[in-house]
Coordinates of C-alpha atoms in Angstrom, one line a residue:
X15 CA -11.4 -17.5 18.8
X16 CA -8.7 -19.3 16.8
X17 CA -8.5 -17.8 13.3
X18 CA -8.8 -20.5 10.6
X19 CA -6.1 -20.4 7.8
X20 CA -5.2 -22.4 4.8
X21 CA -1.6 -21.4 5.1
X22 CA 1.1 -23.8 6.2
X23 CA 4.7 -23.1 7.3
X24 CA 6.2 -24.3 4.0
X25 CA 3.8 -22.1 2.0
X26 CA 5.0 -19.1 4.0
X27 CA 8.5 -20.2 3.2
X28 CA 7.8 -20.3 -0.6
X29 CA 6.2 -16.9 -0.3
X30 CA 9.2 -15.4 1.5
X31 CA 11.6 -16.8 -1.1
X32 CA 9.5 -15.2 -3.9
X33 CA 9.4 -11.8 -2.0
X34 CA 13.2 -11.8 -1.3
X35 CA 14.1 -12.8 -4.9
X36 CA 11.8 -10.1 -6.4
X37 CA 13.0 -7.4 -4.0
X38 CA 16.6 -8.2 -5.1
X39 CA 15.7 -8.0 -8.7
X40 CA 13.7 -4.8 -8.2
X41 CA 16.7 -3.2 -6.5
X42 CA 19.2 -4.0 -9.2
X43 CA 17.0 -3.9 -12.3
X44 CA 14.5 -1.0 -11.9
X45 CA 16.6 2.1 -12.6
X46 CA 19.8 0.2 -11.7
X47 CA 22.0 3.1 -12.7
X48 CA 22.1 5.6 -9.9
X49 CA 22.3 8.7 -12.1
X50 CA 19.4 7.8 -14.4
X51 CA 15.7 8.4 -14.2
X52 CA 13.3 5.5 -14.3
X53 CA 11.5 5.7 -17.6
X54 CA 7.7 5.3 -17.7
X55 CA 8.1 2.3 -20.1
X56 CA 10.5 0.6 -17.7
X57 CA 8.2 1.3 -14.8
X58 CA 5.2 0.0 -16.7
X59 CA 6.9 -3.2 -17.6
X60 CA 7.8 -3.9 -14.0
X61 CA 4.3 -3.0 -12.8
X62 CA 3.0 -5.7 -15.2
X63 CA 5.6 -8.1 -13.9
X64 CA 4.6 -7.5 -10.2
X65 CA 0.9 -7.9 -11.0
X66 CA 1.6 -11.1 -13.0
X67 CA 3.6 -12.7 -10.2
X68 CA 0.8 -11.9 -7.7
X69 CA -1.8 -13.5 -10.0
X70 CA 0.4 -16.5 -10.7
X71 CA 0.7 -17.0 -6.9
X72 CA -3.0 -16.8 -6.6
X73 CA -3.5 -19.3 -9.4
X74 CA -1.1 -21.7 -7.7
X75 CA -3.0 -21.2 -4.4
X76 CA -6.2 -22.1 -6.2
X77 CA -4.9 -25.3 -7.7
X78 CA -3.2 -26.4 -4.5
X79 CA -6.3 -25.8 -2.3
X80 CA -8.5 -27.4 -4.9
X81 CA -6.4 -30.5 -4.7
X82 CA -6.1 -30.5 -0.9
X83 CA -9.7 -29.5 -0.1
X84 CA -12.2 -28.8 -2.8
X85 CA -13.0 -26.4 -5.6
X86 CA -15.4 -24.3 -3.4
X87 CA -12.7 -23.6 -0.7
X88 CA -10.1 -22.9 -3.4
X89 CA -12.5 -20.5 -5.2
X90 CA -13.4 -18.7 -2.0
X91 CA -9.7 -18.2 -0.9
X92 CA -8.6 -17.1 -4.4
X93 CA -11.4 -14.5 -4.5
X94 CA -10.4 -13.3 -1.0
X95 CA -6.8 -12.9 -2.1
X96 CA -7.8 -11.1 -5.3
X97 CA -10.2 -8.8 -3.5
X98 CA -7.6 -8.0 -0.8
X99 CA -5.0 -7.4 -3.4
X100 CA -7.1 -5.0 -5.4
X101 CA -8.3 -3.2 -2.2
X102 CA -4.8 -2.7 -0.9
X103 CA -3.5 -1.7 -4.3
X104 CA -6.2 1.0 -4.7
X105 CA -5.6 2.4 -1.3
X106 CA -1.9 2.5 -2.0
X107 CA -2.5 4.7 -5.0
X108 CA -3.7 7.5 -2.7
X109 CA -0.6 6.9 -0.7
X110 CA 1.6 7.3 -3.8
X111 CA 0.0 10.7 -4.5
X112 CA 1.1 11.9 -1.1
X113 CA 4.6 10.7 -2.0
X114 CA 4.4 12.9 -5.1
X115 CA 3.5 15.9 -2.8
X116 CA 6.4 15.1 -0.4
X117 CA 9.0 14.8 -3.2
X118 CA 7.7 18.1 -4.7
X119 CA 7.8 19.9 -1.3
X120 CA 11.4 18.8 -0.5
X121 CA 12.4 19.3 -4.2
X122 CA 13.9 15.8 -4.3
X123 CA 15.7 15.3 -7.7
X124 CA 14.0 12.6 -9.8
X125 CA 17.2 10.5 -9.9
X126 CA 17.2 10.2 -6.1
X127 CA 13.6 9.3 -5.7
X128 CA 14.0 5.6 -6.5
X129 CA 16.5 5.2 -3.6
X130 CA 14.1 6.7 -1.1
X131 CA 11.3 4.5 -2.5
X132 CA 13.1 1.2 -2.2
X133 CA 14.1 1.8 1.4
X134 CA 10.6 3.3 2.1
X135 CA 8.9 0.2 0.7
X136 CA 11.3 -2.1 2.5
X137 CA 10.5 -0.4 5.7
X138 CA 6.8 -0.5 4.9
X139 CA 7.0 -4.3 4.5
X140 CA 8.4 -4.6 8.0
X141 CA 5.8 -2.2 9.5
X142 CA 2.9 -3.9 7.7
X143 CA 4.0 -7.3 8.8
X144 CA 4.1 -6.2 12.4
X145 CA 0.6 -4.5 12.1
X146 CA -0.9 -7.6 10.5
X147 CA 0.3 -9.8 13.2
X148 CA -1.1 -7.4 15.8
X149 CA -4.4 -7.2 13.9
X150 CA -4.7 -10.9 13.6
X151 CA -3.9 -11.4 17.3
X152 CA -6.6 -8.8 18.3
X153 CA -9.2 -10.3 16.0
X154 CA -8.4 -13.8 17.3
X155 CA -8.7 -12.7 21.0
X156 CA -11.4 -10.1 20.7
X157 CA -13.8 -10.8 17.8
X158 CA -15.8 -7.7 18.7
X159 CA -12.9 -5.6 17.5
X160 CA -14.1 -6.1 13.9
X161 CA -17.1 -3.9 14.7
X162 CA -14.6 -1.3 16.0
X163 CA -12.7 -1.7 12.7
X164 CA -16.0 -1.2 10.8
X165 CA -16.9 2.0 12.7
X166 CA -13.3 3.4 12.1
X167 CA -13.4 2.6 8.4
X168 CA -16.8 4.2 8.0
X169 CA -15.5 7.3 9.8
X170 CA -12.3 7.4 7.7
X171 CA -14.3 7.1 4.5
X172 CA -16.6 10.0 5.5
X173 CA -13.6 12.1 6.5
X174 CA -11.8 11.3 3.3
X175 CA -14.9 12.2 1.3
X176 CA -15.2 15.6 3.0
X177 CA -11.5 16.4 2.4
X178 CA -11.2 17.8 -1.1
X179 CA -7.4 17.3 -1.4
X180 CA -4.3 16.2 0.5
X181 CA -3.5 18.8 3.0
X182 CA -1.1 19.4 5.9
X183 CA 1.5 21.8 7.1
X184 CA 4.6 19.8 6.5
X185 CA 6.9 22.5 7.9
X186 CA 5.1 22.3 11.3
X187 CA 4.8 18.5 11.2
X188 CA 5.9 16.7 14.4
X189 CA 8.4 14.5 12.5
X190 CA 10.3 17.3 11.0
X191 CA 10.2 19.3 14.2
X192 CA 11.7 16.3 16.1
X193 CA 14.4 15.8 13.5
X194 CA 15.4 19.4 13.4
X195 CA 15.5 19.6 17.2
X196 CA 17.6 16.4 17.7
X197 CA 19.7 16.1 14.6
X198 CA 21.9 18.2 12.4
X199 CA 20.3 18.5 8.9
X200 CA 22.3 19.6 5.9
X201 CA 20.8 22.4 3.7
X202 CA 21.6 20.5 0.4
X203 CA 21.4 17.0 -1.0
X204 CA 24.6 15.0 -1.0
X205 CA 23.8 12.6 -3.9
X206 CA 21.9 9.5 -2.7
X207 CA 23.5 9.7 0.8
X208 CA 21.3 9.7 3.9
X209 CA 24.2 10.6 6.2
X210 CA 27.3 12.6 5.7
X211 CA 30.3 13.5 7.9
X212 CA 31.0 17.2 8.3
X213 CA 33.9 18.3 10.5
X214 CA 33.9 14.9 12.2
X215 CA 30.2 15.1 13.0
X216 CA 27.4 13.1 11.5
X217 CA 24.7 15.1 9.7
X218 CA 21.5 13.7 8.1
X219 CA 20.6 14.9 4.6
X220 CA 17.2 16.1 3.4
X221 CA 16.9 12.7 1.6
X222 CA 16.8 11.0 5.0
X223 CA 14.1 13.4 6.2
X224 CA 12.0 12.5 3.2
X225 CA 12.5 8.8 4.0
X226 CA 11.2 9.3 7.5
X227 CA 8.1 11.1 6.1
X228 CA 7.5 8.2 3.6
X229 CA 7.6 5.7 6.5
X230 CA 5.3 7.8 8.7
X231 CA 2.9 8.4 5.8
X232 CA 2.7 4.6 5.0
X233 CA 2.1 3.9 8.7
X234 CA -0.8 6.3 8.7
X235 CA -2.3 4.8 5.6
X236 CA -1.8 1.3 7.0
X237 CA -4.2 2.2 9.8
X238 CA -7.0 2.3 7.2
X239 CA -5.8 -0.6 4.9
X240 CA -5.1 -3.2 7.6
X241 CA -8.7 -3.1 9.1
X242 CA -10.1 -3.0 5.5
X243 CA -8.4 -6.3 4.6
X244 CA -9.8 -8.0 7.7
X245 CA -13.2 -7.1 6.4
X246 CA -12.5 -9.2 3.3
X247 CA -11.0 -12.2 5.2
X248 CA -9.8 -13.1 8.6
X249 CA -7.4 -15.8 7.2
X250 CA -4.0 -14.5 8.3
X251 CA -2.2 -16.2 5.4
X252 CA -4.5 -14.5 2.8
X253 CA -4.4 -11.2 4.6
X254 CA -0.6 -11.2 4.8
X255 CA 0.2 -12.4 1.3
X256 CA -2.3 -10.2 -0.6
X257 CA -1.2 -7.2 1.4
X258 CA 2.5 -7.7 0.9
X259 CA 2.2 -8.5 -2.8
X260 CA 0.2 -5.3 -3.3
X261 CA 3.0 -3.2 -1.6
X262 CA 5.8 -4.8 -3.5
X263 CA 5.0 -3.2 -6.9
X264 CA 4.5 0.3 -5.5
X265 CA 7.9 1.6 -6.6
X266 CA 7.3 0.9 -10.2
X267 CA 3.7 2.1 -9.9
X268 CA 4.9 5.4 -8.5
X269 CA 7.0 6.2 -11.6
X270 CA 3.9 5.6 -13.7
X271 CA 1.6 7.8 -11.7
X272 CA 4.1 10.6 -10.7
X273 CA 3.4 12.7 -13.8
X274 CA -0.4 11.9 -13.8
X275 CA -1.4 12.7 -10.2
X276 CA -3.6 15.5 -11.3
X277 CA -5.4 13.2 -13.8
X278 CA -7.1 11.2 -11.0
X279 CA -8.6 13.9 -8.8
X280 CA -11.9 12.0 -8.3
X281 CA -10.1 8.7 -7.3
X282 CA -10.0 9.9 -3.7
X283 CA -13.8 10.0 -3.6
X284 CA -14.0 6.5 -5.0
X285 CA -11.6 5.3 -2.3
X286 CA -13.8 7.0 0.3
X287 CA -16.9 5.2 -0.9
X288 CA -14.9 1.9 -0.8
X289 CA -13.8 2.5 2.8
X290 CA -17.4 3.3 3.8
X291 CA -18.7 0.2 2.1
X292 CA -16.1 -2.0 3.9
X293 CA -17.0 -0.3 7.2
X294 CA -20.7 -1.1 6.7
X295 CA -19.9 -4.6 5.7
X296 CA -18.1 -5.2 9.1
X297 CA -20.9 -3.5 11.0
X298 CA -23.6 -5.7 9.6
X299 CA -21.7 -9.0 9.5
X300 CA -23.7 -10.4 12.4
X301 CA -26.9 -10.1 10.3
X302 CA -25.6 -10.5 6.7
X303 CA -22.5 -12.2 5.5
X304 CA -21.8 -10.4 2.2
X305 CA -20.7 -12.7 -0.7
X306 CA -17.0 -12.2 -1.6
X307 CA -18.0 -11.8 -5.3
X308 CA -20.3 -8.8 -4.3
X309 CA -17.4 -7.2 -2.4
X310 CA -15.0 -7.7 -5.3
X311 CA -17.5 -6.4 -7.9
X312 CA -18.2 -3.3 -5.8
X313 CA -14.5 -2.5 -5.3
X314 CA -13.7 -2.9 -9.0
X315 CA -16.8 -1.1 -10.1
X316 CA -16.3 2.0 -7.9
X317 CA -12.6 2.1 -8.9
X318 CA -13.5 1.9 -12.6
X319 CA -16.2 4.6 -12.3
X320 CA -13.9 7.0 -10.3
X321 CA -11.0 6.5 -12.7
X322 CA -13.1 7.0 -15.9
X323 CA -14.8 10.0 -14.4
X324 CA -11.5 11.5 -13.4
X325 CA -10.1 11.1 -16.9
X326 CA -13.2 12.6 -18.5
X327 CA -13.1 15.6 -16.1
X328 CA -9.5 16.4 -16.5
X329 CA -9.6 15.9 -20.3
X330 CA -12.1 18.7 -20.5
X331 CA -9.6 21.0 -18.9
X332 CA -6.9 20.3 -21.4

């Protein structure tokens, strides 16, 4: 089955130019001074900038498709983009809370966290791109794999719902065992360096170890998010652009949420419900094609309820 797409080569070119320019600006503007902490105000401004750019891209997509095809197709694709963007953004928040845990465990100084995040997100862009291409290829060749995606998402949602908090023995994690066995790791941080020379030999710093954990963590979360976006749309262009735009603003979003991780303890359950909903949507697609507005409304509604409930619950503890 050939996947239908509204994307054209030149549209991908425009998208890549936007991404490259914004990554460059993000690297040199968000906490550009290496020895300073990114303020919440600065992070909030950049989060708004990232979201605005994504919405402007979606608006442009709507008008272009409306002119080339018709208003119905333009509306459908714009809603698919918006739903995919919100879905990926919400799942990424849970990912960021794991980042908070990793930074705390490895005692990463706040001023060095932004360097790890920019490289981590850059790596995530590459990994997500590869996984989306693989996912699109599989769906194109084997349409039945969408049912497998649905069953997996349903299972992941149930598993997430049963897990009360992020857990895991980092010390005995395979990644850190592999690094310690095959590389020399310094005991202390050496500024923002990932590698240092000691007595003529190359050592890796704890900051590089954290970077590896960030990449592995994102890869694990992508296993949930990539199948989820294919439940929203099988258009490769919409899948790719909405997913990448959602990832791009994560560094700024992290510095907003870093000090508020404990305020959203019920968000995890909301995400679990969303994953189960998306899973069921895929499993019943042969009998019922769920309207995109219903999917969008459900995702936004569950997120809003879980966030409001979290804030009310934690405010009672203060």
